[in-house]
Amino acid sequence: MVKPVLRIVIPCYNEEQVLPITAPMFLQKLLSLMDDGKISRRSKILFIDDGSKDSTWQIIQELSRQDSRYMGIRQSRNRGHQNAVLAGLLESKDHCDITISIDCDGQDDINAMDEMVDAYLDGCEIVYGVRSKRDTDTFFKRFTAQSFYKVLKSMGVDSVYNHADYRLVSSRVLQEFANFKEVNLFLRGMFPLVGFKSTSVYYERHERIAGKSHYPLRKMLALAFDGITSLSVKPLHLITTLGGIIAALSFIGVLWTLIVALCGSTVPGWASMTCIICFIGGVQLICLGVIGAYVGKIFLEVKQRPRYIISERTEERL
Ligand code: UDP
Ligand code: MG
């Protein structure tokens, strides 16, 4: 059997502290997979520098000079994690048989790669890395993350529970995935839409080895909202349902008003009137906001701007 060519796709943004530690760990893993006869000797590691402002790109260049198995591309500016992973995957799809995307901070257990490759050799085209437990997270992060998956599910988004962006994807899937042209990216919700045989591999997620997280609560909430509005129109249906409920309540309110008016006691009622106006005003603004989010996304989609722009590449050596 011909051994598959693997590309490990690693997004990096301002990671000068952690990259010199984790890069050799990735290479070691690649070599051990080669030695075990699971992957081809032509397999490589591709770093995507997401427009870092520190010396990350210089480190990547230096690595590629030291060992031909390290390669790097650089985005023309910072575009965010999802775009960086996309750039790496689409750049790799014609040069390998399988890709594994993983963060560069050592949080995801690289030893799960063996099992991922085994699952591919058994016929799976997508292998999701799933966190088996969240012991290293703070209570707050665990709670918000788990609520996020539940909300996603209730909104009809088919995503794998506790899976982030550590996954193996075959180039066959990537060829099809390349036809998903959307600008608003939420990769973990998009791959299940591509289909093909898939499975999950469980691993424990560690603390960051060095450096600090780029995902504060604000960015996490934005990603969650983005994921829902990119993959589901259920919020729009919910608005319609809400409108129906409020219309029904209003009808009861009108009946009540008429009865009170007919009974001749119409002067009191300032408080109830104010409450109703405030309530309806608030509901309308929320609904407008949700509709606005979709309109904004359509605005971004119709422009069809490039999803990534590569400004530099390391020299390729065979
Ligand atoms: N990252 C990126 N672009 C960004 C932010 C982050 O490429 O704008 C990369 C980062 O270098 C890391 C991965 O995305 O490899 C995940 O980021 P981080 O570890 O900060 O997020 P967390 O694990 O805390 O959610
Ligand atoms: Mg991390």
CSV table of C-alpha atoms and ligand atoms in Angstrom, one decimal:
chain,number,residue,atom,x,y,z
A,1,MET,CA,0.0,0.0,0.0
A,2,VAL,CA,1.2,3.5,-0.8
A,3,LYS,CA,1.8,5.5,2.4
A,4,PRO,CA,-0.2,8.8,2.6
A,5,VAL,CA,1.6,12.1,2.5
A,6,LEU,CA,0.7,14.1,5.6
A,7,ARG,CA,0.7,17.8,6.2
A,8,ILE,CA,0.4,19.1,9.7
A,9,VAL,CA,-1.2,22.6,9.4
A,10,ILE,CA,-0.4,24.9,12.3
A,11,PRO,CA,-1.7,28.5,12.6
A,12,CYS,CA,0.6,30.9,14.6
A,13,TYR,CA,-0.1,34.4,15.7
A,14,ASN,CA,2.4,36.2,17.9
A,15,GLU,CA,3.8,32.8,19.2
A,16,GLU,CA,7.5,33.6,19.5
A,17,GLN,CA,7.4,32.3,23.1
A,18,VAL,CA,5.9,28.9,22.4
A,19,LEU,CA,6.9,28.1,18.8
A,20,PRO,CA,10.6,27.3,19.5
A,21,ILE,CA,9.4,24.7,22.1
A,22,THR,CA,6.6,23.1,20.2
A,23,ALA,CA,8.0,23.0,16.7
A,24,PRO,CA,10.6,20.3,17.5
A,25,MET,CA,7.8,18.3,19.2
A,26,PHE,CA,5.7,18.4,16.0
A,27,LEU,CA,8.8,17.3,14.0
A,28,GLN,CA,9.5,14.5,16.3
A,29,LYS,CA,5.9,13.3,16.0
A,30,LEU,CA,6.1,13.5,12.2
A,31,LEU,CA,9.3,11.4,12.2
A,32,SER,CA,7.9,8.8,14.6
A,33,LEU,CA,4.8,8.4,12.3
A,34,MET,CA,7.3,8.0,9.4
A,35,ASP,CA,9.3,5.4,11.3
A,36,ASP,CA,6.2,3.5,12.2
A,37,GLY,CA,5.5,3.2,8.5
A,38,LYS,CA,2.2,5.0,8.7
A,39,ILE,CA,2.9,8.0,6.5
A,40,SER,CA,5.2,8.9,3.6
A,41,ARG,CA,8.7,10.3,4.1
A,42,ARG,CA,7.6,13.3,2.0
A,43,SER,CA,5.3,14.5,4.8
A,44,LYS,CA,5.7,18.0,6.1
A,45,ILE,CA,4.8,20.6,8.7
A,46,LEU,CA,3.2,23.8,7.4
A,47,PHE,CA,3.2,26.9,9.6
A,48,ILE,CA,0.8,29.7,8.8
A,49,ASP,CA,2.0,33.0,10.3
A,50,ASP,CA,-1.2,35.0,10.7
A,51,GLY,CA,0.4,38.4,10.3
A,52,SER,CA,2.3,38.2,13.6
A,53,LYS,CA,3.8,41.4,15.0
A,54,ASP,CA,6.6,39.7,16.9
A,55,SER,CA,9.4,37.5,15.5
A,56,THR,CA,7.2,34.5,14.7
A,57,TRP,CA,7.9,34.7,11.0
A,58,GLN,CA,11.7,34.9,11.5
A,59,ILE,CA,11.4,31.8,13.7
A,60,ILE,CA,9.5,29.9,11.0
A,61,GLN,CA,12.1,31.0,8.4
A,62,GLU,CA,14.9,29.8,10.6
A,63,LEU,CA,13.1,26.5,11.2
A,64,SER,CA,12.7,25.9,7.5
A,65,ARG,CA,16.4,26.6,6.9
A,66,GLN,CA,17.3,24.0,9.6
A,67,ASP,CA,15.0,21.2,8.3
A,68,SER,CA,13.4,20.8,4.9
A,69,ARG,CA,10.3,19.3,6.6
A,70,TYR,CA,9.3,22.6,8.1
A,71,MET,CA,7.6,25.0,5.7
A,72,GLY,CA,5.9,28.3,6.2
A,73,ILE,CA,3.5,30.8,4.6
A,74,ARG,CA,2.7,34.2,5.8
A,75,GLN,CA,-0.6,36.1,5.6
A,76,SER,CA,-0.4,39.7,4.5
A,77,ARG,CA,-2.1,40.7,7.8
A,78,ASN,CA,-3.8,39.2,10.8
A,79,ARG,CA,-7.1,37.6,9.7
A,80,GLY,CA,-7.9,35.4,12.6
A,81,HIS,CA,-7.5,31.8,13.5
A,82,GLN,CA,-10.2,30.4,11.2
A,83,ASN,CA,-8.8,32.2,8.1
A,84,ALA,CA,-5.3,31.0,9.0
A,85,VAL,CA,-6.4,27.4,9.2
A,86,LEU,CA,-8.3,27.7,5.9
A,87,ALA,CA,-5.2,29.2,4.2
A,88,GLY,CA,-3.1,26.2,5.4
A,89,LEU,CA,-5.7,23.6,4.3
A,90,LEU,CA,-6.4,25.1,0.9
A,91,GLU,CA,-2.6,25.6,0.2
A,92,SER,CA,-2.0,21.9,1.2
A,93,LYS,CA,-4.9,20.2,-0.6
A,94,ASP,CA,-3.0,19.5,-3.9
A,95,HIS,CA,0.3,18.5,-2.2
A,96,CYS,CA,-0.7,15.8,0.2
A,97,ASP,CA,-3.2,13.0,1.0
A,98,ILE,CA,-4.1,14.0,4.5
A,99,THR,CA,-3.9,17.2,6.6
A,100,ILE,CA,-4.0,17.5,10.4
A,101,SER,CA,-4.8,21.0,11.7
A,102,ILE,CA,-3.6,21.7,15.3
A,103,ASP,CA,-2.8,24.8,17.4
A,104,CYS,CA,0.8,25.7,17.9
A,105,ASP,CA,0.6,26.2,21.7
A,106,GLY,CA,0.9,22.5,22.7
A,107,GLN,CA,-2.6,22.4,24.2
A,108,ASP,CA,-3.8,19.7,21.9
A,109,ASP,CA,-2.2,16.3,22.6
A,110,ILE,CA,0.0,15.5,19.6
A,111,ASN,CA,-0.1,11.8,20.5
A,112,ALA,CA,-3.7,11.6,19.3
A,113,MET,CA,-2.2,11.9,15.7
A,114,ASP,CA,-1.3,8.2,15.7
A,115,GLU,CA,-4.9,7.3,16.3
A,116,MET,CA,-6.1,9.8,13.7
A,117,VAL,CA,-3.9,8.4,11.0
A,118,ASP,CA,-4.9,4.9,12.0
A,119,ALA,CA,-8.6,5.9,11.6
A,120,TYR,CA,-7.8,7.3,8.1
A,121,LEU,CA,-6.0,4.1,7.1
A,122,ASP,CA,-9.2,2.3,8.2
A,123,GLY,CA,-11.2,4.3,5.7
A,124,CYS,CA,-12.3,7.5,7.5
A,125,GLU,CA,-11.9,10.7,5.6
A,126,ILE,CA,-12.4,13.1,8.5
A,127,VAL,CA,-11.3,12.4,12.1
A,128,TYR,CA,-12.4,14.9,14.8
A,129,GLY,CA,-10.1,15.4,17.8
A,130,VAL,CA,-12.5,15.6,20.8
A,131,ARG,CA,-11.6,16.7,24.3
A,132,SER,CA,-12.3,13.9,26.7
A,133,LYS,CA,-12.5,16.2,29.7
A,134,ARG,CA,-12.1,19.8,30.6
A,135,ASP,CA,-10.3,19.5,34.0
A,136,THR,CA,-7.6,22.1,33.0
A,137,ASP,CA,-10.3,24.8,32.2
A,138,THR,CA,-11.6,27.3,34.7
A,139,PHE,CA,-15.2,26.7,35.8
A,140,PHE,CA,-16.2,29.7,33.8
A,141,LYS,CA,-14.6,28.6,30.5
A,142,ARG,CA,-16.0,25.1,30.9
A,143,PHE,CA,-19.5,26.4,31.6
A,144,THR,CA,-19.5,28.9,28.7
A,145,ALA,CA,-18.0,26.3,26.2
A,146,GLN,CA,-20.5,23.7,27.1
A,147,SER,CA,-23.4,26.1,26.9
A,148,PHE,CA,-22.1,27.1,23.5
A,149,TYR,CA,-22.3,23.5,22.1
A,150,LYS,CA,-25.8,23.1,23.5
A,151,VAL,CA,-27.0,26.4,22.0
A,152,LEU,CA,-25.4,25.4,18.6
A,153,LYS,CA,-27.2,22.0,18.8
A,154,SER,CA,-30.6,23.6,19.7
A,155,MET,CA,-30.1,25.9,16.7
A,156,GLY,CA,-29.8,22.9,14.4
A,157,VAL,CA,-26.1,23.3,13.7
A,158,ASP,CA,-24.5,19.9,13.3
A,159,SER,CA,-21.1,20.2,15.1
A,160,VAL,CA,-19.1,17.7,17.1
A,161,TYR,CA,-19.4,18.2,20.8
A,162,ASN,CA,-16.2,19.4,22.4
A,163,HIS,CA,-14.3,19.4,19.1
A,164,ALA,CA,-12.4,22.6,18.2
A,165,ASP,CA,-10.1,22.7,15.2
A,166,TYR,CA,-7.8,19.7,15.9
A,167,ARG,CA,-8.8,17.3,13.1
A,168,LEU,CA,-7.6,15.1,10.3
A,169,VAL,CA,-9.0,15.8,6.9
A,170,SER,CA,-8.2,14.0,3.7
A,171,SER,CA,-7.4,15.9,0.5
A,172,ARG,CA,-10.5,14.3,-1.1
A,173,VAL,CA,-12.7,16.1,1.4
A,174,LEU,CA,-10.6,19.3,1.0
A,175,GLN,CA,-11.3,19.2,-2.8
A,176,GLU,CA,-15.0,19.3,-2.0
A,177,PHE,CA,-14.6,21.7,0.9
A,178,ALA,CA,-12.9,24.1,-1.5
A,179,ASN,CA,-16.3,24.6,-3.2
A,180,PHE,CA,-17.7,26.1,0.1
A,181,LYS,CA,-16.9,29.7,-0.8
A,182,GLU,CA,-18.3,31.5,2.2
A,183,VAL,CA,-16.3,34.3,3.7
A,184,ASN,CA,-17.8,33.9,7.2
A,185,LEU,CA,-15.9,30.9,8.4
A,186,PHE,CA,-16.8,28.4,11.2
A,187,LEU,CA,-14.8,25.4,10.2
A,188,ARG,CA,-15.9,23.0,12.8
A,189,GLY,CA,-19.5,23.4,11.7
A,190,MET,CA,-18.6,23.3,8.0
A,191,PHE,CA,-16.8,20.0,7.8
A,192,PRO,CA,-19.8,17.9,9.0
A,193,LEU,CA,-21.7,19.5,6.0
A,194,VAL,CA,-19.1,18.1,3.5
A,195,GLY,CA,-20.0,14.6,4.6
A,196,PHE,CA,-17.9,11.5,4.0
A,197,LYS,CA,-17.1,8.8,6.5
A,198,SER,CA,-15.9,10.4,9.8
A,199,THR,CA,-15.0,9.4,13.3
A,200,SER,CA,-13.7,11.0,16.6
A,201,VAL,CA,-10.6,10.5,18.5
A,202,TYR,CA,-10.5,11.5,22.2
A,203,TYR,CA,-7.6,13.3,23.9
A,204,GLU,CA,-6.9,15.4,27.0
A,205,ARG,CA,-6.3,19.1,26.4
A,206,HIS,CA,-3.4,20.6,28.4
A,207,GLU,CA,-2.5,24.1,29.6
A,208,ARG,CA,-0.7,26.3,27.1
A,209,ILE,CA,3.0,25.6,27.2
A,210,ALA,CA,4.0,29.3,27.0
A,211,GLY,CA,2.6,32.6,25.8
A,212,LYS,CA,-1.0,33.6,26.4
A,213,SER,CA,-4.4,32.9,24.8
A,214,HIS,CA,-5.7,35.1,22.0
A,215,TYR,CA,-9.3,34.2,22.8
A,216,PRO,CA,-10.7,36.3,25.6
A,217,LEU,CA,-14.4,36.1,26.4
A,218,ARG,CA,-15.2,38.9,23.9
A,219,LYS,CA,-13.7,37.0,21.0
A,220,MET,CA,-15.3,33.7,22.2
A,221,LEU,CA,-18.7,35.2,22.3
A,222,ALA,CA,-18.2,36.7,18.9
A,223,LEU,CA,-17.1,33.3,17.5
A,224,ALA,CA,-20.2,31.6,19.1
A,225,PHE,CA,-22.6,34.2,17.6
A,226,ASP,CA,-20.8,34.0,14.3
A,227,GLY,CA,-21.0,30.2,14.3
A,228,ILE,CA,-24.7,30.2,14.9
A,229,THR,CA,-25.6,32.9,12.3
A,230,SER,CA,-23.3,31.4,9.7
A,231,LEU,CA,-24.7,27.9,9.8
A,232,SER,CA,-28.3,28.3,10.9
A,233,VAL,CA,-31.4,30.5,10.1
A,234,LYS,CA,-33.2,29.2,13.2
A,235,PRO,CA,-32.8,32.6,15.0
A,236,LEU,CA,-35.0,34.1,12.3
A,237,HIS,CA,-37.6,31.5,12.8
A,238,LEU,CA,-37.5,32.1,16.5
A,239,ILE,CA,-38.1,35.8,15.9
A,240,THR,CA,-41.3,34.9,14.0
A,241,THR,CA,-42.4,32.6,16.8
A,242,LEU,CA,-41.7,35.4,19.3
A,243,GLY,CA,-43.7,37.8,17.1
A,244,GLY,CA,-46.6,35.4,17.1
A,245,ILE,CA,-46.6,35.0,20.9
A,246,ILE,CA,-46.4,38.8,21.4
A,247,ALA,CA,-49.2,39.4,18.9
A,248,ALA,CA,-51.4,36.9,20.7
A,249,LEU,CA,-50.6,38.6,24.1
A,250,SER,CA,-51.4,42.0,22.5
A,251,PHE,CA,-54.7,40.7,21.3
A,252,ILE,CA,-55.6,39.8,24.9
A,253,GLY,CA,-54.3,43.2,25.9
A,254,VAL,CA,-56.7,44.9,23.4
A,255,LEU,CA,-59.6,42.9,24.7
A,256,TRP,CA,-58.7,43.9,28.3
A,257,THR,CA,-58.4,47.6,27.3
A,258,LEU,CA,-61.8,47.6,25.6
A,259,ILE,CA,-63.5,46.0,28.6
A,260,VAL,CA,-61.9,48.4,31.0
A,261,ALA,CA,-62.8,51.3,28.7
A,262,LEU,CA,-66.4,50.1,28.5
A,263,CYS,CA,-66.6,49.9,32.2
A,264,GLY,CA,-65.7,53.6,32.3
A,265,SER,CA,-62.5,53.5,34.4
A,266,THR,CA,-59.8,54.4,31.9
A,267,VAL,CA,-57.7,57.0,33.6
A,268,PRO,CA,-55.2,54.9,35.7
A,269,GLY,CA,-52.9,52.8,33.6
A,270,TRP,CA,-49.8,54.9,33.0
A,271,ALA,CA,-47.6,52.2,34.6
A,272,SER,CA,-49.0,49.3,32.5
A,273,MET,CA,-48.7,51.4,29.4
A,274,THR,CA,-45.1,52.3,30.0
A,275,CYS,CA,-44.2,48.7,30.7
A,276,ILE,CA,-45.8,47.5,27.5
A,277,ILE,CA,-44.1,50.2,25.4
A,278,CYS,CA,-40.7,49.4,26.9
A,279,PHE,CA,-41.2,45.7,26.5
A,280,ILE,CA,-42.2,45.9,22.9
A,281,GLY,CA,-39.5,48.4,22.1
A,282,GLY,CA,-36.8,46.1,23.6
A,283,VAL,CA,-38.1,43.0,21.8
A,284,GLN,CA,-38.2,44.9,18.5
A,285,LEU,CA,-34.6,46.1,18.9
A,286,ILE,CA,-33.3,42.6,19.7
A,287,CYS,CA,-35.1,41.2,16.6
A,288,LEU,CA,-33.8,44.0,14.4
A,289,GLY,CA,-30.3,43.2,15.7
A,290,VAL,CA,-30.6,39.6,14.8
A,291,ILE,CA,-31.9,40.4,11.4
A,292,GLY,CA,-29.2,43.0,11.0
A,293,ALA,CA,-26.5,40.3,11.8
A,294,TYR,CA,-27.8,38.2,8.8
A,295,VAL,CA,-28.0,41.3,6.5
A,296,GLY,CA,-24.4,42.1,7.5
A,297,LYS,CA,-23.3,38.6,6.6
A,298,ILE,CA,-25.0,38.8,3.2
A,299,PHE,CA,-23.2,42.1,2.7
A,300,LEU,CA,-19.8,40.5,3.5
A,301,GLU,CA,-20.6,37.4,1.3
A,302,VAL,CA,-21.7,39.3,-1.8
A,303,LYS,CA,-18.4,41.2,-1.9
A,304,GLN,CA,-16.5,37.9,-2.3
A,305,ARG,CA,-13.3,39.3,-1.0
A,306,PRO,CA,-10.4,36.8,-0.8
A,307,ARG,CA,-10.4,34.8,2.4
A,308,TYR,CA,-6.7,34.9,2.7
A,309,ILE,CA,-3.7,36.6,1.0
A,310,ILE,CA,-0.3,35.1,1.3
A,311,SER,CA,2.5,37.6,1.2
A,312,GLU,CA,5.6,35.4,1.8
A,313,ARG,CA,6.6,31.8,1.6
A,314,THR,CA,9.6,29.9,2.9
A,315,GLU,CA,11.8,28.5,0.2
A,316,GLU,CA,10.7,24.9,-0.7
A,317,ARG,CA,13.5,22.3,-0.6
A,318,LEU,CA,13.0,18.7,-1.5
B,1,UDP,N1,-4.2,32.2,16.1
B,1,UDP,C1,-4.2,32.7,14.8
B,1,UDP,N2,-4.7,34.0,14.6
B,1,UDP,C2,-5.3,34.8,15.5
B,1,UDP,C3,-5.4,34.2,16.8
B,1,UDP,C4,-4.9,32.9,17.1
B,1,UDP,O1,-3.6,32.1,13.9
B,1,UDP,O2,-5.7,35.9,15.2
B,1,UDP,C5,-3.7,30.9,16.4
B,1,UDP,C6,-2.8,30.8,17.6
B,1,UDP,O3,-1.4,31.1,17.3
B,1,UDP,C7,-3.0,29.4,18.1
B,1,UDP,C8,-4.4,29.1,17.7
B,1,UDP,O4,-4.8,30.1,16.8
B,1,UDP,O5,-2.1,28.4,17.4
B,1,UDP,C9,-5.4,29.1,18.9
B,1,UDP,O6,-5.2,30.3,19.6
B,1,UDP,P1,-5.1,30.4,21.2
B,1,UDP,O7,-4.3,29.3,21.7
B,1,UDP,O8,-4.7,31.8,21.5
B,1,UDP,O9,-6.6,30.1,21.6
B,1,UDP,P2,-7.2,29.2,22.8
B,1,UDP,O10,-6.5,27.9,22.7
B,1,UDP,O11,-6.9,30.0,24.1
B,1,UDP,O12,-8.7,29.2,22.6
B,2,MG,MG,-4.6,27.6,22.7
